């Protein structure tokens, strides 16, 4: 009798394997970190063999320590760090170069050159993305242009490209399956999200042979089978991490929004069965969709410095010992005392997009104390998220009334209440803390009939309702806007 689904959650710094039961509860988990490689400032790589080896070892550890027999596992779902590009030799199975990680900026100049050629609009219309080094396309081109012999091999059809999901599936099926899902494809800058096909014109623009690219499938169907410690188990769910979290949070209707409050904050809103092309600096992307269902889309925006501002209080300013202490100190004062922090440590992202701006603290008076600074730092996470929510509301031309949350900093009740108040919406924090892995498990479980109905509403949630008066909200947001102006002025003075 099948009792479990195994989720493989391949993140940026670690590979995790999690077993879920019939109610989508976590039964057992194992996590293995792998090394990051920084060959030059701004460059980030990983060894694809490390990625695979750590995913594999976390998987066997998870199953071994759970005591579950592999025969009891109904299916495997994969979720992964997105945009990271791997190119390998079809015959030998060896990568021709390290994985170029999503954070890597080595192709920024190439992107600038494409921008000067006037390609940004074409790329935006076809892919929903901003022309940026973040996405996979220019990373693939870099490998073909810079690794000796790679271009000839690619032209002869001997190289394969994959994001991390594709690489793992290929390895786990002994090279039998070369597929990805639409959520991952939509982050490559080569995939037309209107037609849901690889785009020949964009591939030609970046000089990438279409023959290297994986077949694109839905996020919930059987792609192949793997040998899991002797048992033959279908691999039947794939989604990029943010789309998996959107699905795991049950955001399946137009207007449903989730925020993952981690080091940065990732906001995704379901936009239903049509892409919404942003006028406010957000990107359009494909949401996890099951086989046979109309394709769902999402709008995405991210905040570069989210929980990281709390780490800054801890590590640089040494105002707190532990991130969780931020709530205790912030509660010691009634409000921010007029103090605002704009933590633009590496520029301001969506919807402002000022990469040269630097952080500011405004509104300091003689009475401003450490608690005010801590409170302002926490509130800055909510204000920055609110700027993205406002852009989403405007792009979608509709209101957003409910927000589902996950990630480390969502544990902070003061922050969650402040987000509800400042964005005037209801914040729902599910008891299930593993939204991303749960999303992959739910997608896999759906494909093999393991999860009959979706389980989202059966969970115990914590709800934060908005209580703030409208004029108070307006006054605080005015202060934030003035602080952002000061931050942008810092850019001009650089
Ligand atoms: P990531 O997946 O990006 O590593 P996590 O989801 O593990 O991030 O969240 C860690 C981040 O959340 C850190 O930046 C940390 O400072 C912040 N954080 C964790 N707990 C709290 C808390 N109680 N209050 C505020 N921030 C927190």
XYZ file of C-alpha atoms and ligand atoms in Angstrom:
521
model
C 0.000 0.000 0.000
C 1.415 3.365 -1.024
C 1.565 5.734 1.935
C 4.020 8.494 1.093
C 5.232 11.027 -1.454
C 8.886 12.018 -1.587
C 9.736 15.649 -2.372
C 13.231 16.542 -3.561
C 13.816 20.212 -2.717
C 17.030 21.305 -4.403
C 17.789 24.799 -3.063
C 20.624 27.217 -3.702
C 22.789 26.102 -0.796
C 21.418 22.700 0.152
C 19.554 19.675 -1.137
C 16.699 18.428 1.003
C 14.522 15.357 0.786
C 11.191 15.279 2.600
C 8.667 12.471 2.992
C 5.010 13.529 3.191
C 2.089 11.376 4.350
C -1.493 11.237 3.047
C -2.412 14.465 4.879
C 0.678 16.184 3.503
C 2.364 16.227 6.918
C 6.146 16.021 7.054
C 7.154 12.513 8.162
C 10.914 12.754 7.803
C 13.520 15.103 6.322
C 17.231 15.082 5.506
C 19.292 18.045 4.348
C 22.792 18.103 2.840
C 24.595 21.351 2.093
C 26.880 21.649 -0.908
C 29.726 24.064 -1.698
C 29.363 27.343 -3.572
C 32.125 28.349 -5.972
C 33.053 32.024 -6.443
C 35.699 32.142 -9.203
C 35.598 35.961 -9.489
C 33.683 38.812 -7.862
C 30.059 38.567 -8.993
C 30.430 35.044 -10.395
C 28.657 32.113 -8.702
C 28.960 28.445 -9.676
C 28.179 24.993 -8.294
C 29.466 21.580 -9.321
C 26.516 19.710 -10.945
C 27.901 16.457 -9.546
C 27.773 17.963 -6.027
C 24.167 18.969 -6.632
C 23.254 15.454 -7.731
C 25.343 13.659 -5.093
C 23.904 15.713 -2.242
C 20.368 15.325 -3.512
C 20.909 11.583 -3.770
C 22.501 11.204 -0.340
C 19.822 13.318 1.350
C 17.211 11.094 -0.326
C 18.716 7.821 0.891
C 19.288 9.259 4.379
C 15.690 10.472 4.580
C 14.286 7.086 3.584
C 16.710 5.113 5.743
C 16.063 7.090 8.917
C 12.284 7.192 8.381
C 12.058 3.410 8.405
C 9.735 3.642 5.390
C 10.099 0.999 2.684
C 10.730 2.505 -0.779
C 7.822 0.326 -2.010
C 5.477 2.483 0.057
C 6.406 5.632 -1.889
C 3.778 6.513 -4.489
C 5.759 9.123 -6.380
C 8.553 11.703 -6.374
C 8.157 15.468 -6.864
C 11.030 17.832 -7.645
C 11.333 21.510 -6.819
C 14.466 23.500 -7.478
C 16.447 26.715 -7.437
C 15.440 28.356 -10.709
C 17.429 29.875 -13.616
C 20.648 27.974 -12.775
C 22.057 26.616 -16.042
C 23.805 23.264 -16.610
C 25.169 21.984 -19.938
C 26.347 18.387 -20.252
C 27.477 15.839 -22.788
C 24.671 13.535 -23.831
C 26.989 10.569 -24.384
C 29.324 10.748 -21.384
C 26.844 12.329 -18.961
C 29.574 14.771 -17.866
C 28.884 18.483 -17.459
C 31.057 20.585 -19.783
C 31.233 23.360 -17.176
C 30.060 24.090 -13.633
C 26.424 25.047 -13.094
C 26.125 28.814 -13.526
C 23.962 29.837 -10.590
C 21.009 32.245 -10.869
C 22.869 34.873 -8.808
C 25.819 34.984 -11.218
C 26.301 38.368 -12.940
C 28.886 37.317 -15.578
C 26.527 37.993 -18.482
C 25.503 41.508 -17.377
C 27.553 43.094 -20.196
C 25.990 40.783 -22.745
C 22.565 41.843 -21.482
C 23.562 45.508 -21.787
C 24.635 44.884 -25.389
C 21.300 43.211 -26.183
C 19.525 46.146 -24.595
C 21.442 48.552 -26.837
C 20.395 46.449 -29.844
C 16.795 47.111 -28.779
C 15.926 43.509 -27.811
C 14.363 44.216 -24.401
C 10.845 44.812 -25.703
C 10.833 41.664 -27.858
C 12.040 39.585 -24.916
C 9.461 41.112 -22.576
C 6.586 40.462 -25.003
C 7.551 36.863 -25.629
C 8.860 35.726 -22.252
C 7.305 38.137 -19.740
C 10.815 38.718 -18.341
C 13.131 41.677 -17.951
C 16.281 41.358 -20.028
C 18.690 40.373 -17.238
C 21.679 38.139 -16.453
C 19.541 36.456 -13.766
C 17.733 34.259 -16.323
C 19.288 31.143 -17.917
C 19.509 32.095 -21.620
C 22.624 34.248 -21.552
C 24.310 31.764 -19.171
C 23.918 28.994 -21.788
C 25.332 31.286 -24.452
C 28.291 32.062 -22.192
C 29.105 28.347 -21.806
C 28.870 27.729 -25.570
C 31.033 30.785 -26.312
C 33.671 30.208 -23.626
C 34.145 26.489 -23.064
C 36.535 25.051 -25.599
C 34.800 22.812 -28.133
C 31.357 23.348 -26.611
C 29.860 25.184 -29.562
C 30.882 22.486 -32.089
C 29.519 19.738 -29.849
C 26.269 21.678 -29.404
C 25.929 22.175 -33.149
C 26.400 18.430 -33.645
C 23.549 17.796 -31.181
C 25.812 16.236 -28.551
C 25.150 18.631 -25.677
C 22.083 18.971 -23.501
C 20.949 21.934 -21.450
C 18.904 21.780 -18.295
C 17.863 23.778 -15.276
C 18.444 21.859 -12.042
C 15.146 19.917 -12.270
C 16.104 18.655 -15.730
C 19.599 17.667 -14.636
C 18.266 15.740 -11.614
C 15.622 13.926 -13.676
C 18.189 12.998 -16.300
C 20.548 11.601 -13.658
C 17.826 9.861 -11.661
C 16.467 8.117 -14.794
C 19.926 7.097 -16.048
C 19.778 9.511 -18.946
C 16.419 8.310 -20.236
C 14.417 11.472 -19.599
C 15.295 14.987 -20.771
C 12.344 17.136 -19.714
C 11.488 20.249 -17.756
C 8.183 21.806 -16.749
C 6.726 25.116 -17.885
C 7.559 26.958 -14.655
C 11.262 26.292 -15.129
C 11.134 26.839 -18.901
C 9.549 30.248 -18.308
C 12.704 31.400 -16.468
C 15.137 30.729 -19.322
C 14.351 33.774 -21.520
C 13.996 31.292 -24.424
C 10.410 30.186 -23.771
C 7.444 31.953 -25.285
C 4.838 32.103 -22.512
C 2.069 33.065 -24.957
C 2.429 29.977 -27.163
C 4.065 27.751 -24.494
C 6.879 26.706 -26.822
C 10.615 27.267 -27.103
C 11.007 30.398 -29.210
C 13.137 29.893 -32.333
C 13.757 33.638 -32.747
C 15.109 34.029 -29.188
C 17.229 30.876 -29.524
C 18.692 32.317 -32.742
C 19.298 35.688 -31.049
C 21.398 33.962 -28.374
C 22.847 31.412 -30.795
C 21.540 28.417 -28.856
C 20.598 25.248 -30.823
C 17.001 24.268 -30.015
C 18.139 20.618 -30.049
C 19.869 21.175 -26.666
C 16.674 22.141 -24.917
C 14.517 19.720 -22.903
C 10.969 18.795 -23.781
C 8.561 21.016 -21.843
C 5.743 19.328 -19.924
C 3.112 20.232 -17.318
C 4.037 20.343 -13.615
C 2.031 17.249 -12.659
C 2.320 14.121 -14.801
C 4.513 11.023 -14.976
C 7.814 11.907 -16.672
C 9.631 8.639 -16.022
C 10.586 6.154 -13.392
C 13.539 5.957 -11.031
C 15.115 3.124 -9.146
C 14.679 4.175 -5.531
C 16.730 1.736 -3.460
C 15.324 -1.171 -5.441
C 11.756 0.113 -5.907
C 10.536 1.531 -9.241
C 8.923 4.865 -8.397
C 7.438 7.396 -10.840
C 8.806 10.924 -10.923
C 5.598 12.864 -11.398
C 5.859 16.496 -10.248
C 8.183 19.379 -11.168
C 8.015 23.068 -10.315
C 10.527 25.853 -9.741
C 10.739 26.733 -6.041
C 8.614 29.889 -6.075
C 5.865 28.362 -8.193
C 5.932 25.238 -6.002
C 5.422 27.460 -2.951
C 2.530 29.250 -4.705
C 0.929 25.861 -5.349
C 1.782 24.531 -1.882
C 0.075 27.581 -0.384
C -3.071 26.766 -2.329
C -2.917 29.955 -4.417
C -4.764 28.412 -7.346
C -7.218 31.212 -8.151
C -6.679 34.518 -9.896
C -5.662 37.157 -7.335
C -4.220 34.663 -4.795
C -0.910 35.997 -3.480
C 1.925 34.468 -1.466
C 5.079 35.957 0.007
C 8.072 33.890 1.067
C 9.922 35.966 3.677
C 13.460 34.592 3.541
C 16.782 36.385 3.094
C 14.950 38.198 0.286
C 11.188 38.245 -0.192
C 9.552 36.530 -3.146
C 6.046 37.641 -4.087
C 3.937 35.706 -6.582
C 0.321 36.418 -7.496
C -1.771 34.023 -9.563
C -3.144 35.901 -12.590
C -5.391 33.098 -13.890
C -5.236 31.734 -17.428
C -3.565 34.717 -19.098
C -0.186 36.330 -18.531
C -0.222 39.903 -17.225
C 2.606 41.892 -18.789
C 3.752 44.349 -16.164
C 3.972 48.119 -16.607
C 5.455 48.392 -13.120
C 8.715 46.435 -13.239
C 7.377 42.976 -12.347
C 7.810 39.837 -14.444
C 5.163 37.535 -15.897
C 5.778 33.851 -15.418
C 4.024 30.486 -15.692
C 2.442 29.036 -12.527
C 2.431 25.298 -11.764
C -0.326 23.684 -13.816
C -1.423 20.030 -13.890
C -1.603 17.986 -17.105
C -4.745 18.633 -19.124
C -5.626 21.873 -17.309
C -5.494 25.355 -18.874
C -2.113 26.952 -18.222
C -2.017 29.257 -15.194
C 0.181 32.328 -14.971
C 1.627 34.497 -12.220
C 3.107 37.940 -11.668
C 6.339 37.975 -9.728
C 8.342 40.574 -7.869
C 11.086 40.250 -5.326
C 12.610 42.296 -2.547
C 16.398 41.861 -2.437
C 16.850 42.596 1.261
C 14.118 41.019 3.382
C 15.196 38.959 6.412
C 18.734 40.036 5.502
C 18.068 43.438 7.130
C 17.550 41.566 10.421
C 20.841 39.700 9.902
C 22.426 43.118 9.382
C 21.070 44.302 12.760
C 22.531 41.147 14.286
C 25.906 40.855 12.544
C 26.946 44.412 11.638
C 25.103 46.681 14.111
C 25.108 43.989 16.836
C 21.805 45.239 18.211
C 20.347 41.734 18.629
C 21.791 38.261 19.223
C 19.164 36.291 17.355
C 16.794 37.207 14.494
C 13.779 36.282 16.613
C 14.797 38.894 19.275
C 13.858 41.617 16.792
C 10.203 41.151 17.718
C 10.842 41.484 21.474
C 12.721 44.798 21.055
C 10.384 46.213 18.407
C 7.460 45.692 20.783
C 9.135 47.873 23.428
C 8.187 50.986 21.461
C 4.692 52.072 20.434
C 5.678 52.857 16.838
C 8.692 53.673 14.668
C 9.027 57.151 16.213
C 9.272 58.578 12.685
C 12.331 56.437 11.809
C 12.452 54.648 8.449
C 15.139 52.368 7.035
C 15.375 51.724 3.302
C 17.787 48.755 3.161
C 18.898 49.226 -0.449
C 22.234 47.538 0.315
C 22.557 46.336 -3.285
C 20.166 48.697 -5.022
C 16.371 48.813 -4.975
C 14.511 46.081 -6.873
C 10.900 45.892 -8.057
C 9.081 48.123 -8.656
C 11.758 50.855 -8.389
C 14.738 49.240 -10.175
C 17.531 51.543 -9.120
C 20.530 49.286 -8.946
C 22.939 52.029 -7.864
C 20.842 53.321 -4.971
C 22.198 52.686 -1.483
C 20.465 52.361 1.888
C 19.359 55.225 4.137
C 17.922 55.791 7.614
C 15.603 58.802 7.805
C 13.646 60.616 10.514
C 16.281 60.417 13.243
C 15.639 62.605 16.296
C 17.423 62.893 19.652
C 14.840 60.480 21.066
C 15.406 57.733 18.479
C 16.694 54.590 20.178
C 17.856 51.129 19.271
C 14.287 49.823 19.534
C 13.118 52.342 16.925
C 15.860 51.255 14.553
C 14.968 47.594 15.064
C 11.306 48.337 14.534
C 12.072 50.376 11.401
C 14.167 47.491 10.047
C 11.300 45.038 10.532
C 8.803 47.462 9.048
C 11.054 47.982 6.014
C 10.414 44.360 5.045
C 6.680 45.057 5.011
C 6.978 48.424 3.207
C 9.119 46.962 0.441
C 6.698 44.064 0.043
C 3.833 46.557 -0.006
C 5.462 48.445 -2.896
C 5.394 45.195 -4.898
C 1.792 44.441 -3.848
C 0.742 47.944 -4.973
C 2.400 47.334 -8.358
C 0.621 43.967 -8.628
C -2.746 45.532 -7.788
C -2.180 48.149 -10.470
C -0.933 45.683 -13.140
C -3.799 43.275 -12.474
C -6.278 46.105 -12.181
C -7.843 44.349 -9.233
C -7.586 44.278 -5.488
C -5.743 41.654 -3.502
C -7.444 40.924 -0.175
C -5.595 37.876 1.142
C -1.920 37.041 1.497
C -0.461 33.609 2.318
C 2.978 33.658 3.944
C 5.914 31.341 4.563
C 9.714 31.556 5.039
C 11.845 32.219 8.131
C 10.771 35.791 8.886
C 7.049 34.932 8.617
C 7.459 33.596 12.179
C 7.557 37.228 13.341
C 4.040 38.145 14.543
C 4.734 41.872 14.705
C 5.913 41.868 11.091
C 2.888 39.837 9.943
C 0.427 42.165 11.733
C 2.192 45.212 10.302
C 2.024 43.726 6.784
C -1.726 43.141 7.220
C -2.169 46.729 8.432
C 0.008 48.523 5.896
C -1.230 46.531 2.872
C -4.818 46.390 4.167
C -5.262 42.686 3.623
C -5.655 39.498 5.616
C -2.402 37.619 6.229
C -2.702 33.844 6.565
C 0.208 31.847 7.956
C -0.358 28.095 7.559
C 0.874 25.601 10.146
C 2.576 23.772 7.246
C 5.969 25.492 7.147
C 7.296 23.610 4.118
C 5.189 25.256 1.411
C 7.766 24.722 -1.346
C 8.364 21.015 -0.753
C 4.650 20.490 -0.027
C 3.881 22.071 -3.415
C 6.149 19.574 -5.171
C 4.601 16.713 -3.169
C 1.040 17.844 -3.970
C 1.857 18.102 -7.691
C 3.416 14.623 -7.695
C 0.632 13.165 -5.585
C -2.021 14.558 -7.878
C -0.452 12.903 -10.943
C -0.680 9.422 -9.432
C -4.032 9.847 -7.673
C -2.446 9.885 -4.206
C -3.900 13.210 -3.151
C -7.572 13.090 -4.106
C -8.601 16.536 -3.004
C -6.197 19.278 -2.167
C -5.514 19.606 1.497
C -4.997 23.296 1.922
C -8.098 24.148 3.914
C -7.652 21.373 6.439
C -4.618 23.044 7.955
C -4.497 25.093 11.116
C -3.764 28.652 10.092
C -2.829 31.804 12.003
C -4.710 34.809 10.649
C -3.697 38.481 10.974
C -6.504 40.896 10.115
C -5.909 44.548 9.208
C -6.889 46.911 12.053
C -5.076 50.121 11.119
C -7.174 53.215 10.384
C -6.911 54.482 6.796
C -5.448 57.891 7.726
C -2.774 56.282 9.894
C -1.851 53.969 6.999
C -1.635 56.969 4.656
C 0.580 58.875 7.100
C 2.994 55.958 7.488
C 3.137 55.269 3.744
C 3.879 58.981 3.128
C 6.842 58.668 5.469
C 8.037 55.572 3.609
C 7.750 57.327 0.242
C 9.831 60.240 1.553
C 12.451 57.754 2.767
C 12.556 56.050 -0.649
C 13.028 59.496 -2.241
C 15.974 60.121 0.055
C 17.362 56.719 -0.912
C 17.106 57.547 -4.610
C 18.818 60.889 -3.932
C 21.704 58.826 -2.498
C 22.047 57.256 -5.949
C 22.400 60.658 -7.598
C 25.160 61.643 -5.196
C 27.243 58.552 -6.013
P 16.481 31.501 3.169
O 15.652 30.361 2.660
O 16.542 32.692 2.262
O 17.835 31.109 3.685
P 14.789 31.450 5.560
O 13.405 31.213 5.055
O 15.485 30.359 6.273
O 15.699 32.089 4.433
O 14.702 32.724 6.533
C 15.846 33.259 7.128
C 15.743 34.771 7.195
O 14.648 35.132 8.022
C 16.979 35.382 7.794
O 17.315 36.526 7.035
C 16.562 35.774 9.206
O 17.214 36.964 9.616
C 15.075 36.005 9.066
N 14.327 35.632 10.285
C 14.237 34.411 10.822
N 13.449 34.440 11.927
C 13.038 35.721 12.073
C 12.193 36.398 13.010
N 11.605 35.763 14.025
N 11.996 37.721 12.831
C 12.562 38.375 11.798
N 13.365 37.784 10.884
C 13.595 36.477 11.017
